[in-house]
Amino acid sequence: MFTLSEENYLKTIYHLGLNSEIGVSTNEIAKKMQTKASSVTDMIKKLSDKNLVVYKKYKGVRITDFGRNTAANIVRKHRLWEVFLVEKLNFSWDEVHEVAEQLEHIKSPKLINELDALLGFPKQDPHGDPIPDKEGNYYPLEKKLLATLGLGEKGICVGVNDSSSSFLQFLDKQKIALGNEIKVLGKEPFDDSIQIQIANRELSISNKIANNLYIKIL
Amino acid sequence: MFTLSEENYLKTIYHLGLNSEIGVSTNEIAKKMQTKASSVTDMIKKLSDKNLVVYKKYKGVRITDFGRNTAANIVRKHRLWEVFLVEKLNFSWDEVHEVAEQLEHIKSPKLINELDALLGFPKQDPHGDPIPDKEGNYYPLEKKLLATLGLGEKGICVGVNDSSSSFLQFLDKQKIALGNEIKVLGKEPFDDSIQIQIANRELSISNKIANNLYIKIL
DNA sequence: ATTAATTTTTAGTCTTATCTAAAATAATAA
DNA sequence: TTATTATTTTAGATAAGACTAAAAATTAAT
Ligand SMILES: [Mn+2]
Ligand SMILES: [Mn+2]
Ligand SMILES: [Mn+2]
Ligand SMILES: [Mn+2]
């Protein structure tokens, strides 16, 4: 169907275009994929030939319905594999991404549907990201960055923005996990740090952390 | 480490060289891989550069200890994935090979060792083939082709020689499964067919079938 | 021992995916 | 509005992996 390279470019374009009306720029894609703009232009033409994206020279690229569906299916596989690795193979949430990057390219509809069933049809991956269904649809849950919460507001930890292993390991060390209830006890204007209560402990966390943790308001 | 192509060539050379003293010929490899002899020569040079095989022009190729270890690890992954697909994802034994061909190339030592544990450290794959351990060692069990059994001999079905899906589906249809006890009731000299007793049923099977079914003598 | 047939290697071409350097276009500033 | 800067595309090169056709080496047959 599609090559490994095509799938990886498409997935990047899908993610970059998610919250934007306009096209995704060549440079944006190049930066995300750690490649050169000229390589991106080449690949965009191929994706366009296969009707995965619409391409107008100098005007960036937009994903088609077909492309979005295809990309969502890759994301579905990626996230289901991540759940599998954590739930069944004792991986921690900071170890799964790299392996899922490989596994997401395995071609077998039966494999992925059976995996889905084995895992009990999960709706989120280990980082709180939604898992698209077979049709590519998903239902992102209402969530806000911890940094945007007001004094006294309470909520539940439901996801991370940054899922680098250094951030995830930091959360582990601080015993901050998805599902934990969090309450904002204080906000420090000087450095925008936040005092929180989490699982009977009080903690002060930096603005950078607060900007990478998603909370579902209670 | 190694490319997909290198891994696939190496695996083929490993399998072809298993029961032979002399080197594996270019044509043999080309035939097995459905490619051209010239492509094989090219790849052999690359494998040789990486010390996976020893290559002497016109003299065929022999796998090195390093190559054998590398190949055995790929085979280990292939067979463990096959067990996983059958045991955990409701695949039948004639559906697993293609998917395992993809999965065997996933790079993650932790993944494969955890998978091994999840499956209870199986020693055989769904077709009765031995699963190498982490060091690449395995213990092939004593087995004979059904066709070589004498009149009255009894044994247990422990493996298949041909694992094409048409043969496996034929066995399913005849309700011949690994683990079944088989007794030779008669041998027909005219067409070399064999009368067997299996799970209280009597059956006549062709020589072709008998030459693809492995039996462990009781 | 020559000759003929087969096998294997080499030489050269093609496709995919990448890169660098240069040219073209678009965006921004003066 | 023109000049400067930034972005994007094109042109040309390279490497991996595959192919065809031709040359070379080996093996088999006379
Ligand atoms: Mn991930
Ligand atoms: Mn990927
Ligand atoms: Mn197999
Ligand atoms: Mn393979």
Short mmCIF file of C-alpha atoms (C1' of nucleotides) and ligand atoms in Angstrom, two decimals:
data_model
loop_
_atom_site.label_atom_id
_atom_site.label_comp_id
_atom_site.label_asym_id
_atom_site.label_seq_id
_atom_site.Cartn_x
_atom_site.Cartn_y
_atom_site.Cartn_z
CA MET A 1 0.00 0.00 0.00
CA PHE A 2 2.19 2.82 1.28
CA THR A 3 5.88 2.80 2.08
CA LEU A 4 7.25 3.30 5.57
CA SER A 5 8.44 6.74 4.55
CA GLU A 6 5.12 7.76 3.10
CA GLU A 7 3.35 6.65 6.27
CA ASN A 8 5.70 8.61 8.48
CA TYR A 9 5.36 11.80 6.45
CA LEU A 10 1.60 11.42 6.33
CA LYS A 11 1.37 10.94 10.06
CA THR A 12 3.40 14.10 10.66
CA ILE A 13 1.22 16.12 8.29
CA TYR A 14 -1.86 14.74 10.02
CA HIS A 15 -0.63 15.79 13.46
CA LEU A 16 0.61 19.21 12.35
CA GLY A 17 -2.63 19.99 10.53
CA LEU A 18 -4.96 18.90 13.33
CA ASN A 19 -5.57 22.30 14.89
CA SER A 20 -5.10 24.60 11.94
CA GLU A 21 -7.22 25.84 9.07
CA ILE A 22 -4.38 26.61 6.72
CA GLY A 23 -1.96 24.24 5.04
CA VAL A 24 1.06 22.72 6.73
CA SER A 25 4.31 24.31 5.60
CA THR A 26 7.24 22.47 4.10
CA ASN A 27 9.59 23.79 6.78
CA GLU A 28 7.30 22.72 9.61
CA ILE A 29 7.30 19.18 8.26
CA ALA A 30 11.06 19.21 7.69
CA LYS A 31 11.70 20.36 11.24
CA LYS A 32 9.40 17.76 12.78
CA MET A 33 10.86 14.96 10.71
CA GLN A 34 14.46 16.07 11.11
CA THR A 35 14.97 16.16 7.38
CA LYS A 36 15.50 18.78 4.68
CA ALA A 37 12.86 20.94 3.04
CA SER A 38 13.83 19.61 -0.37
CA SER A 39 13.16 16.05 0.75
CA VAL A 40 9.77 17.15 2.03
CA THR A 41 8.87 18.72 -1.31
CA ASP A 42 9.77 15.46 -3.05
CA MET A 43 7.63 13.39 -0.73
CA ILE A 44 4.69 15.79 -0.84
CA LYS A 45 4.50 15.20 -4.57
CA LYS A 46 4.32 11.47 -4.02
CA LEU A 47 1.63 11.80 -1.36
CA SER A 48 -0.26 14.10 -3.68
CA ASP A 49 -0.03 11.60 -6.54
CA LYS A 50 -1.62 9.07 -4.20
CA ASN A 51 -4.41 11.45 -3.21
CA LEU A 52 -3.36 11.55 0.41
CA VAL A 53 -2.80 15.31 0.39
CA VAL A 54 -3.60 18.34 -1.73
CA TYR A 55 -0.52 20.25 -2.76
CA LYS A 56 -0.20 23.75 -4.19
CA LYS A 57 3.32 24.96 -4.81
CA TYR A 58 4.52 27.38 -2.16
CA LYS A 59 1.15 27.15 -0.41
CA GLY A 60 1.73 24.30 1.96
CA VAL A 61 -0.08 20.99 2.03
CA ARG A 62 -3.49 19.89 3.30
CA ILE A 63 -4.53 16.37 4.09
CA THR A 64 -7.47 14.82 2.19
CA ASP A 65 -10.29 12.79 3.76
CA PHE A 66 -8.59 9.69 2.45
CA GLY A 67 -5.27 10.84 3.89
CA ARG A 68 -6.83 11.63 7.23
CA ASN A 69 -8.39 8.21 7.41
CA THR A 70 -5.15 6.54 6.51
CA ALA A 71 -3.23 8.58 9.06
CA ALA A 72 -5.80 7.97 11.79
CA ASN A 73 -5.43 4.26 11.22
CA ILE A 74 -1.67 4.49 11.74
CA VAL A 75 -2.23 6.52 14.91
CA ARG A 76 -4.77 3.93 16.03
CA LYS A 77 -2.17 1.21 15.62
CA HIS A 78 0.52 3.24 17.35
CA ARG A 79 -1.62 3.88 20.40
CA LEU A 80 -3.06 0.39 20.67
CA TRP A 81 0.46 -1.04 20.59
CA GLU A 82 1.46 1.40 23.33
CA VAL A 83 -1.40 0.15 25.50
CA PHE A 84 -0.37 -3.42 24.78
CA LEU A 85 3.24 -2.77 25.78
CA VAL A 86 2.20 -1.18 29.06
CA GLU A 87 -0.68 -3.48 29.97
CA LYS A 88 0.69 -6.81 28.82
CA LEU A 89 4.46 -6.51 28.56
CA ASN A 90 5.41 -4.45 31.63
CA PHE A 91 6.74 -1.48 29.70
CA SER A 92 6.59 1.87 31.45
CA TRP A 93 4.95 4.77 29.66
CA ASP A 94 8.28 6.36 28.84
CA GLU A 95 9.56 3.26 26.99
CA VAL A 96 6.73 2.60 24.57
CA HIS A 97 6.93 5.29 21.93
CA GLU A 98 10.00 4.10 20.04
CA VAL A 99 8.76 0.55 19.76
CA ALA A 100 5.29 1.73 18.76
CA GLU A 101 6.91 3.78 15.99
CA GLN A 102 8.01 0.46 14.51
CA LEU A 103 4.89 -1.55 15.27
CA GLU A 104 2.50 1.03 13.80
CA HIS A 105 3.66 0.02 10.31
CA ILE A 106 2.72 -3.64 10.55
CA LYS A 107 0.03 -4.43 7.99
CA SER A 108 -2.73 -6.74 9.20
CA PRO A 109 -6.27 -5.57 9.89
CA LYS A 110 -7.02 -8.75 11.80
CA LEU A 111 -4.01 -8.25 14.02
CA ILE A 112 -5.03 -4.78 15.06
CA ASN A 113 -8.68 -5.59 15.61
CA GLU A 114 -7.85 -8.63 17.71
CA LEU A 115 -5.32 -6.61 19.66
CA ASP A 116 -8.03 -4.04 20.30
CA ALA A 117 -10.27 -6.79 21.66
CA LEU A 118 -7.51 -8.35 23.77
CA LEU A 119 -6.98 -4.98 25.41
CA GLY A 120 -10.70 -4.46 26.02
CA PHE A 121 -11.20 -1.73 23.41
CA PRO A 122 -9.27 1.01 25.22
CA LYS A 123 -10.20 4.61 24.45
CA GLN A 124 -6.91 6.22 25.53
CA ASP A 125 -3.26 5.33 25.23
CA PRO A 126 -0.84 5.40 28.20
CA HIS A 127 -0.29 9.13 27.74
CA GLY A 128 -3.99 9.96 27.72
CA ASP A 129 -4.21 10.41 23.97
CA PRO A 130 -7.41 9.20 22.30
CA ILE A 131 -7.38 6.01 20.22
CA PRO A 132 -9.24 6.34 16.90
CA ASP A 133 -11.74 3.59 16.08
CA LYS A 134 -11.71 1.53 12.87
CA GLU A 135 -13.35 4.39 11.00
CA GLY A 136 -10.74 6.87 12.20
CA ASN A 137 -13.09 8.65 14.61
CA TYR A 138 -12.22 9.47 18.16
CA TYR A 139 -13.65 11.55 20.94
CA PRO A 140 -11.10 13.84 22.52
CA LEU A 141 -12.05 14.41 26.10
CA GLU A 142 -12.47 17.84 27.58
CA LYS A 143 -9.17 18.82 29.15
CA LYS A 144 -7.15 21.88 30.12
CA LEU A 145 -3.49 22.45 30.78
CA LEU A 146 -2.80 22.52 34.50
CA ALA A 147 -1.18 25.95 34.01
CA THR A 148 -4.56 27.39 33.00
CA LEU A 149 -6.40 26.28 36.14
CA GLY A 150 -7.49 28.90 38.67
CA LEU A 151 -6.84 28.93 42.38
CA GLY A 152 -8.83 26.25 44.18
CA GLU A 153 -9.84 24.43 41.01
CA LYS A 154 -9.82 20.63 41.12
CA GLY A 155 -9.46 18.04 38.44
CA ILE A 156 -8.07 14.72 37.38
CA CYS A 157 -4.82 14.17 35.59
CA VAL A 158 -5.78 12.80 32.17
CA GLY A 159 -2.88 13.34 29.81
CA VAL A 160 0.49 14.79 28.94
CA ASN A 161 1.35 17.31 26.27
CA ASP A 162 5.04 16.51 26.09
CA SER A 163 5.60 12.76 26.11
CA SER A 164 9.39 12.75 26.08
CA SER A 165 10.79 10.14 28.39
CA SER A 166 12.54 12.77 30.51
CA PHE A 167 9.22 14.42 31.30
CA LEU A 168 7.45 11.13 31.90
CA GLN A 169 10.23 9.93 34.17
CA PHE A 170 10.01 13.19 36.09
CA LEU A 171 6.30 12.60 36.65
CA ASP A 172 7.03 9.06 37.83
CA LYS A 173 9.63 10.38 40.28
CA GLN A 174 7.12 12.91 41.64
CA LYS A 175 4.48 10.18 41.77
CA ILE A 176 2.18 12.08 39.47
CA ALA A 177 0.16 9.62 37.43
CA LEU A 178 -2.85 9.71 35.13
CA GLY A 179 -6.00 9.29 37.19
CA ASN A 180 -4.66 11.25 40.16
CA GLU A 181 -6.83 14.04 41.53
CA ILE A 182 -5.14 17.41 41.60
CA LYS A 183 -6.15 20.64 43.37
CA VAL A 184 -4.53 24.02 42.84
CA LEU A 185 -3.51 25.38 46.25
CA GLY A 186 -1.58 28.40 45.10
CA LYS A 187 -0.10 30.21 42.13
CA GLU A 188 3.20 32.06 42.42
CA PRO A 189 3.27 35.13 40.14
CA PHE A 190 7.04 35.53 40.39
CA ASP A 191 7.93 32.37 38.44
CA ASP A 192 4.45 31.10 37.52
CA SER A 193 5.01 27.98 39.58
CA ILE A 194 1.95 26.25 41.06
CA GLN A 195 1.32 24.68 44.44
CA ILE A 196 -0.82 21.60 44.11
CA GLN A 197 -2.30 18.92 46.26
CA ILE A 198 -2.07 15.45 44.82
CA ALA A 199 -2.89 12.21 46.63
CA ASN A 200 -2.60 13.81 50.10
CA ARG A 201 0.77 15.36 49.26
CA GLU A 202 1.58 18.99 48.62
CA LEU A 203 3.91 19.82 45.79
CA SER A 204 5.29 22.86 44.03
CA ILE A 205 5.69 22.42 40.32
CA SER A 206 7.24 24.71 37.75
CA ASN A 207 5.34 26.45 34.99
CA LYS A 208 7.01 24.23 32.42
CA ILE A 209 5.56 21.15 34.08
CA ALA A 210 2.14 22.77 34.48
CA ASN A 211 2.15 23.51 30.76
CA ASN A 212 2.56 19.87 29.87
CA LEU A 213 0.00 18.22 32.09
CA TYR A 214 -3.65 17.92 31.05
CA ILE A 215 -6.41 18.06 33.63
CA LYS A 216 -10.06 17.16 33.32
CA ILE A 217 -12.02 19.60 35.45
CA LEU A 218 -14.30 18.01 38.01
CA MET B 1 21.87 -2.59 12.86
CA PHE B 2 20.84 -4.52 9.79
CA THR B 3 18.39 -3.59 7.09
CA LEU B 4 15.17 -5.46 6.42
CA SER B 5 16.68 -6.86 3.25
CA GLU B 6 19.85 -8.00 4.95
CA GLU B 7 17.84 -9.74 7.65
CA ASN B 8 15.70 -11.56 5.11
CA TYR B 9 18.67 -12.76 3.07
CA LEU B 10 20.49 -13.83 6.22
CA LYS B 11 17.50 -15.80 7.45
CA THR B 12 17.25 -17.62 4.13
CA ILE B 13 20.95 -18.47 4.15
CA TYR B 14 20.60 -19.70 7.72
CA HIS B 15 17.73 -22.01 6.85
CA LEU B 16 19.28 -23.33 3.64
CA GLY B 17 22.60 -24.01 5.34
CA LEU B 18 21.17 -25.81 8.37
CA ASN B 19 21.60 -29.37 7.16
CA SER B 20 24.53 -29.07 4.84
CA GLU B 21 28.29 -29.04 5.15
CA ILE B 22 29.01 -27.11 2.00
CA GLY B 23 28.17 -23.51 1.17
CA VAL B 24 24.78 -22.30 0.04
CA SER B 25 24.65 -21.53 -3.67
CA THR B 26 23.62 -18.25 -5.18
CA ASN B 27 20.88 -19.87 -7.22
CA GLU B 28 19.43 -21.65 -4.21
CA ILE B 29 19.10 -18.35 -2.42
CA ALA B 30 17.70 -16.62 -5.48
CA LYS B 31 15.06 -19.30 -5.90
CA LYS B 32 14.00 -19.23 -2.25
CA MET B 33 13.80 -15.45 -2.17
CA GLN B 34 12.13 -15.14 -5.55
CA THR B 35 14.79 -12.79 -6.80
CA LYS B 36 17.62 -12.86 -9.32
CA ALA B 37 21.05 -14.40 -8.87
CA SER B 38 22.69 -11.07 -9.57
CA SER B 39 20.80 -9.45 -6.72
CA VAL B 40 21.94 -12.26 -4.45
CA THR B 41 25.58 -11.72 -5.37
CA ASP B 42 25.23 -8.04 -4.53
CA MET B 43 23.70 -8.76 -1.15
CA ILE B 44 26.18 -11.51 -0.29
CA LYS B 45 28.95 -8.93 -0.57
CA LYS B 46 27.18 -6.69 1.89
CA LEU B 47 26.58 -9.52 4.34
CA SER B 48 30.21 -10.51 3.98
CA ASP B 49 31.36 -6.94 4.69
CA LYS B 50 29.37 -7.13 7.91
CA ASN B 51 30.91 -10.48 8.88
CA LEU B 52 27.59 -12.30 8.78
CA VAL B 53 28.78 -14.74 6.10
CA VAL B 54 31.99 -15.91 4.49
CA TYR B 55 31.98 -15.48 0.75
CA LYS B 56 34.29 -16.97 -1.84
CA LYS B 57 33.45 -16.16 -5.44
CA TYR B 58 31.74 -19.02 -7.26
CA LYS B 59 31.97 -21.16 -4.13
CA GLY B 60 28.75 -20.31 -2.39
CA VAL B 61 28.32 -18.71 0.97
CA ARG B 62 28.64 -19.97 4.56
CA ILE B 63 27.18 -18.33 7.61
CA THR B 64 29.53 -17.25 10.43
CA ASP B 65 28.90 -17.81 14.13
CA PHE B 66 27.89 -14.18 14.38
CA GLY B 67 25.57 -14.57 11.42
CA ARG B 68 24.06 -17.73 12.85
CA ASN B 69 23.36 -16.00 16.13
CA THR B 70 21.81 -13.04 14.40
CA ALA B 71 19.66 -15.27 12.22
CA ALA B 72 18.57 -17.43 15.15
CA ASN B 73 17.40 -14.31 16.94
CA ILE B 74 15.23 -13.37 13.97
CA VAL B 75 13.81 -16.89 13.86
CA ARG B 76 13.19 -16.67 17.61
CA LYS B 77 11.19 -13.50 17.09
CA HIS B 78 9.29 -14.96 14.14
CA ARG B 79 8.20 -18.04 16.06
CA LEU B 80 7.37 -16.25 19.30
CA TRP B 81 5.14 -13.85 17.38
CA GLU B 82 3.45 -16.82 15.72
CA VAL B 83 2.69 -18.30 19.12
CA PHE B 84 1.37 -14.94 20.27
CA LEU B 85 -0.93 -14.62 17.28
CA VAL B 86 -2.40 -18.08 17.81
CA GLU B 87 -2.56 -18.08 21.61
CA LYS B 88 -3.62 -14.51 22.26
CA LEU B 89 -5.16 -13.14 19.08
CA ASN B 90 -7.22 -16.04 17.77
CA PHE B 91 -5.25 -16.51 14.58
CA SER B 92 -5.27 -19.98 13.08
CA TRP B 93 -1.95 -21.62 12.29
CA ASP B 94 -2.33 -21.00 8.59
CA GLU B 95 -2.70 -17.23 9.02
CA VAL B 96 0.32 -16.39 11.14
CA HIS B 97 3.32 -16.67 8.86
CA GLU B 98 2.84 -13.54 6.78
CA VAL B 99 2.31 -11.31 9.77
CA ALA B 100 5.24 -12.89 11.60
CA GLU B 101 7.39 -12.09 8.56
CA GLN B 102 6.74 -8.44 9.35
CA LEU B 103 6.92 -8.66 13.11
CA GLU B 104 10.23 -10.53 13.17
CA HIS B 105 12.00 -7.32 12.14
CA ILE B 106 10.87 -5.20 15.10
CA LYS B 107 13.89 -4.16 17.14
CA SER B 108 13.44 -4.29 20.90
CA PRO B 109 15.10 -6.89 23.12
CA LYS B 110 12.75 -6.04 25.97
CA LEU B 111 9.72 -6.54 23.74
CA ILE B 112 10.73 -10.01 22.73
CA ASN B 113 11.79 -11.17 26.17
CA GLU B 114 8.58 -9.91 27.75
CA LEU B 115 6.60 -11.55 24.97
CA ASP B 116 8.42 -14.80 25.71
CA ALA B 117 7.40 -14.48 29.37
CA LEU B 118 3.79 -13.57 28.55
CA LEU B 119 3.53 -16.74 26.48
CA GLY B 120 5.09 -18.90 29.21
CA PHE B 121 8.43 -19.49 27.46
CA PRO B 122 7.11 -21.76 24.71
CA LYS B 123 9.54 -24.21 23.14
CA GLN B 124 7.70 -24.76 19.86
CA ASP B 125 5.78 -22.54 17.47
CA PRO B 126 2.30 -23.42 16.14
CA HIS B 127 3.83 -25.59 13.41
CA GLY B 128 5.97 -27.58 15.83
CA ASP B 129 9.22 -25.75 14.97
CA PRO B 130 11.61 -25.13 17.86
CA ILE B 131 12.00 -21.63 19.28
CA PRO B 132 15.64 -20.62 19.86
CA ASP B 133 16.46 -19.13 23.26
CA LYS B 134 18.17 -15.75 23.77
CA GLU B 135 21.54 -17.30 22.97
CA GLY B 136 20.27 -18.79 19.75
CA ASN B 137 20.23 -22.36 21.02
CA TYR B 138 17.35 -24.73 20.58
CA TYR B 139 16.69 -28.39 21.06
CA PRO B 140 15.07 -29.99 18.03
CA LEU B 141 12.95 -32.88 19.15
CA GLU B 142 13.34 -36.33 17.77
CA LYS B 143 10.86 -36.67 14.93
CA LYS B 144 10.30 -38.65 11.75
CA LEU B 145 8.19 -38.06 8.68
CA LEU B 146 4.98 -40.07 8.84
CA ALA B 147 5.89 -41.56 5.47
CA THR B 148 8.91 -43.28 7.04
CA LEU B 149 6.92 -45.07 9.75
CA GLY B 150 6.53 -48.83 9.57
CA LEU B 151 3.33 -50.80 9.79
CA GLY B 152 1.87 -50.74 13.29
CA GLU B 153 4.12 -47.95 14.51
CA LYS B 154 2.55 -45.35 16.77
CA GLY B 155 3.46 -41.78 17.47
CA ILE B 156 2.32 -38.26 18.13
CA CYS B 157 1.88 -35.56 15.56
CA VAL B 158 4.49 -32.93 16.43
CA GLY B 159 5.13 -30.80 13.39
CA VAL B 160 4.72 -30.01 9.73
CA ASN B 161 7.32 -29.89 7.02
CA ASP B 162 5.35 -27.78 4.57
CA SER B 163 3.60 -24.94 6.35
CA SER B 164 1.77 -23.47 3.41
CA SER B 165 -1.74 -22.44 4.31
CA SER B 166 -3.24 -24.89 1.81
CA PHE B 167 -1.58 -27.82 3.59
CA LEU B 168 -2.46 -26.50 7.05
CA GLN B 169 -6.06 -25.95 6.03
CA PHE B 170 -6.18 -29.48 4.67
CA LEU B 171 -5.03 -30.82 8.03
CA ASP B 172 -7.67 -28.72 9.78
CA LYS B 173 -10.34 -30.13 7.48
CA GLN B 174 -9.18 -33.69 8.19
CA LYS B 175 -9.04 -32.85 11.90
CA ILE B 176 -5.38 -33.71 12.12
CA ALA B 177 -3.78 -31.52 14.75
CA LEU B 178 -0.45 -31.38 16.56
CA GLY B 179 -0.66 -33.51 19.70
CA ASN B 180 -2.88 -36.15 18.09
CA GLU B 181 -1.81 -39.77 18.41
CA ILE B 182 -1.38 -41.57 15.12
CA LYS B 183 -1.00 -45.27 14.33
CA VAL B 184 -0.07 -46.74 10.97
CA LEU B 185 -2.71 -49.33 10.05
CA GLY B 186 -1.60 -50.04 6.52
CA LYS B 187 0.69 -49.02 3.70
CA GLU B 188 -0.43 -49.20 0.10
CA PRO B 189 2.48 -50.02 -2.24
CA PHE B 190 0.59 -48.98 -5.38
CA ASP B 191 0.47 -45.26 -4.59
CA ASP B 192 2.38 -45.16 -1.32
CA SER B 193 -0.69 -43.95 0.52
CA ILE B 194 -1.02 -44.78 4.21
CA GLN B 195 -3.96 -45.93 6.32
CA ILE B 196 -3.83 -44.37 9.74
CA GLN B 197 -5.82 -44.32 12.91
CA ILE B 198 -6.15 -40.91 14.48
CA ALA B 199 -8.41 -40.03 17.42
CA ASN B 200 -10.64 -43.07 16.90
CA ARG B 201 -11.04 -42.41 13.22
CA GLU B 202 -9.54 -44.29 10.31
CA LEU B 203 -8.16 -42.29 7.45
CA SER B 204 -6.30 -42.86 4.21
CA ILE B 205 -3.76 -40.20 3.41
CA SER B 206 -1.61 -39.68 0.34
CA ASN B 207 2.13 -40.00 0.25
CA LYS B 208 2.45 -36.26 -0.24
CA ILE B 209 0.67 -35.64 3.03
CA ALA B 210 2.67 -38.32 4.84
CA ASN B 211 5.84 -36.64 3.64
CA ASN B 212 4.92 -33.38 5.28
CA LEU B 213 3.81 -34.50 8.71
CA TYR B 214 6.30 -35.08 11.52
CA ILE B 215 5.72 -37.76 14.11
CA LYS B 216 7.41 -38.35 17.43
CA ILE B 217 7.66 -42.08 17.95
CA LEU B 218 6.15 -43.35 21.19
"C1'" DA C 1 40.65 -32.88 -23.37
"C1'" DT C 2 37.58 -30.17 -25.72
"C1'" DT C 3 33.11 -28.70 -26.11
"C1'" DA C 4 28.63 -27.61 -24.30
"C1'" DA C 5 25.63 -26.37 -20.62
"C1'" DT C 6 24.97 -24.31 -16.28
"C1'" DT C 7 26.03 -21.24 -12.73
"C1'" DT C 8 27.77 -17.07 -11.09
"C1'" DT C 9 29.57 -12.57 -11.46
"C1'" DT C 10 30.05 -8.03 -13.58
"C1'" DA C 11 28.47 -3.94 -15.91
"C1'" DG C 12 25.09 -0.87 -16.51
"C1'" DT C 13 20.18 0.83 -15.69
"C1'" DC C 14 16.16 1.95 -12.73
"C1'" DT C 15 13.45 3.44 -8.58
"C1'" DT C 16 13.07 5.30 -3.97
"C1'" DA C 17 14.61 8.24 -0.62
"C1'" DT C 18 17.85 11.14 0.74
"C1'" DC C 19 21.17 15.28 0.42
"C1'" DT C 20 23.55 20.01 -1.19
"C1'" DA C 21 23.57 24.00 -3.84
"C1'" DA C 22 21.30 27.11 -6.69
"C1'" DA C 23 17.14 29.26 -8.47
"C1'" DA C 24 12.50 30.86 -7.82
"C1'" DT C 25 8.84 32.63 -5.17
"C1'" DA C 26 6.75 34.81 -1.19
"C1'" DA C 27 6.91 37.66 2.87
"C1'" DT C 28 8.83 41.58 5.30
"C1'" DA C 29 11.11 45.92 5.90
"C1'" DA C 30 12.79 50.19 4.45
"C1'" DT D 1 7.36 50.30 -4.07
"C1'" DT D 2 11.62 48.49 -4.05
"C1'" DA D 3 15.02 45.92 -1.60
"C1'" DT D 4 16.09 42.44 1.68
"C1'" DT D 5 15.23 38.18 3.91
"C1'" DA D 6 13.08 33.83 4.44
"C1'" DT D 7 10.86 29.98 2.47
"C1'" DT D 8 10.21 26.72 -1.01
"C1'" DT D 9 11.26 24.43 -5.19
"C1'" DT D 10 14.37 22.62 -8.74
"C1'" DA D 11 18.53 20.48 -10.42
"C1'" DG D 12 21.88 17.33 -9.81
"C1'" DA D 13 24.37 13.74 -6.88
"C1'" DT D 14 24.49 9.65 -3.93
"C1'" DA D 15 23.32 5.13 -1.79
"C1'" DA D 16 20.45 0.90 -1.33
"C1'" DG D 17 18.24 -2.58 -3.58
"C1'" DA D 18 16.52 -4.53 -7.53
"C1'" DC D 19 16.70 -5.77 -12.62
"C1'" DT D 20 18.64 -7.20 -17.62
"C1'" DA D 21 22.15 -8.54 -20.53
"C1'" DA D 22 26.70 -9.92 -21.22
"C1'" DA D 23 31.02 -11.90 -19.62
"C1'" DA D 24 33.49 -15.20 -16.84
"C1'" DA D 25 34.02 -19.37 -14.25
"C1'" DT D 26 32.61 -23.88 -13.14
"C1'" DT D 27 30.60 -28.32 -14.10
"C1'" DA D 28 28.97 -31.89 -17.15
"C1'" DA D 29 29.05 -34.30 -21.46
"C1'" DT D 30 31.06 -36.00 -25.51
MN MN E 1 3.70 7.50 21.10
MN MN E 2 6.48 5.81 12.30
MN MN E 3 6.44 -18.95 9.91
MN MN E 4 11.27 -11.53 6.89
#
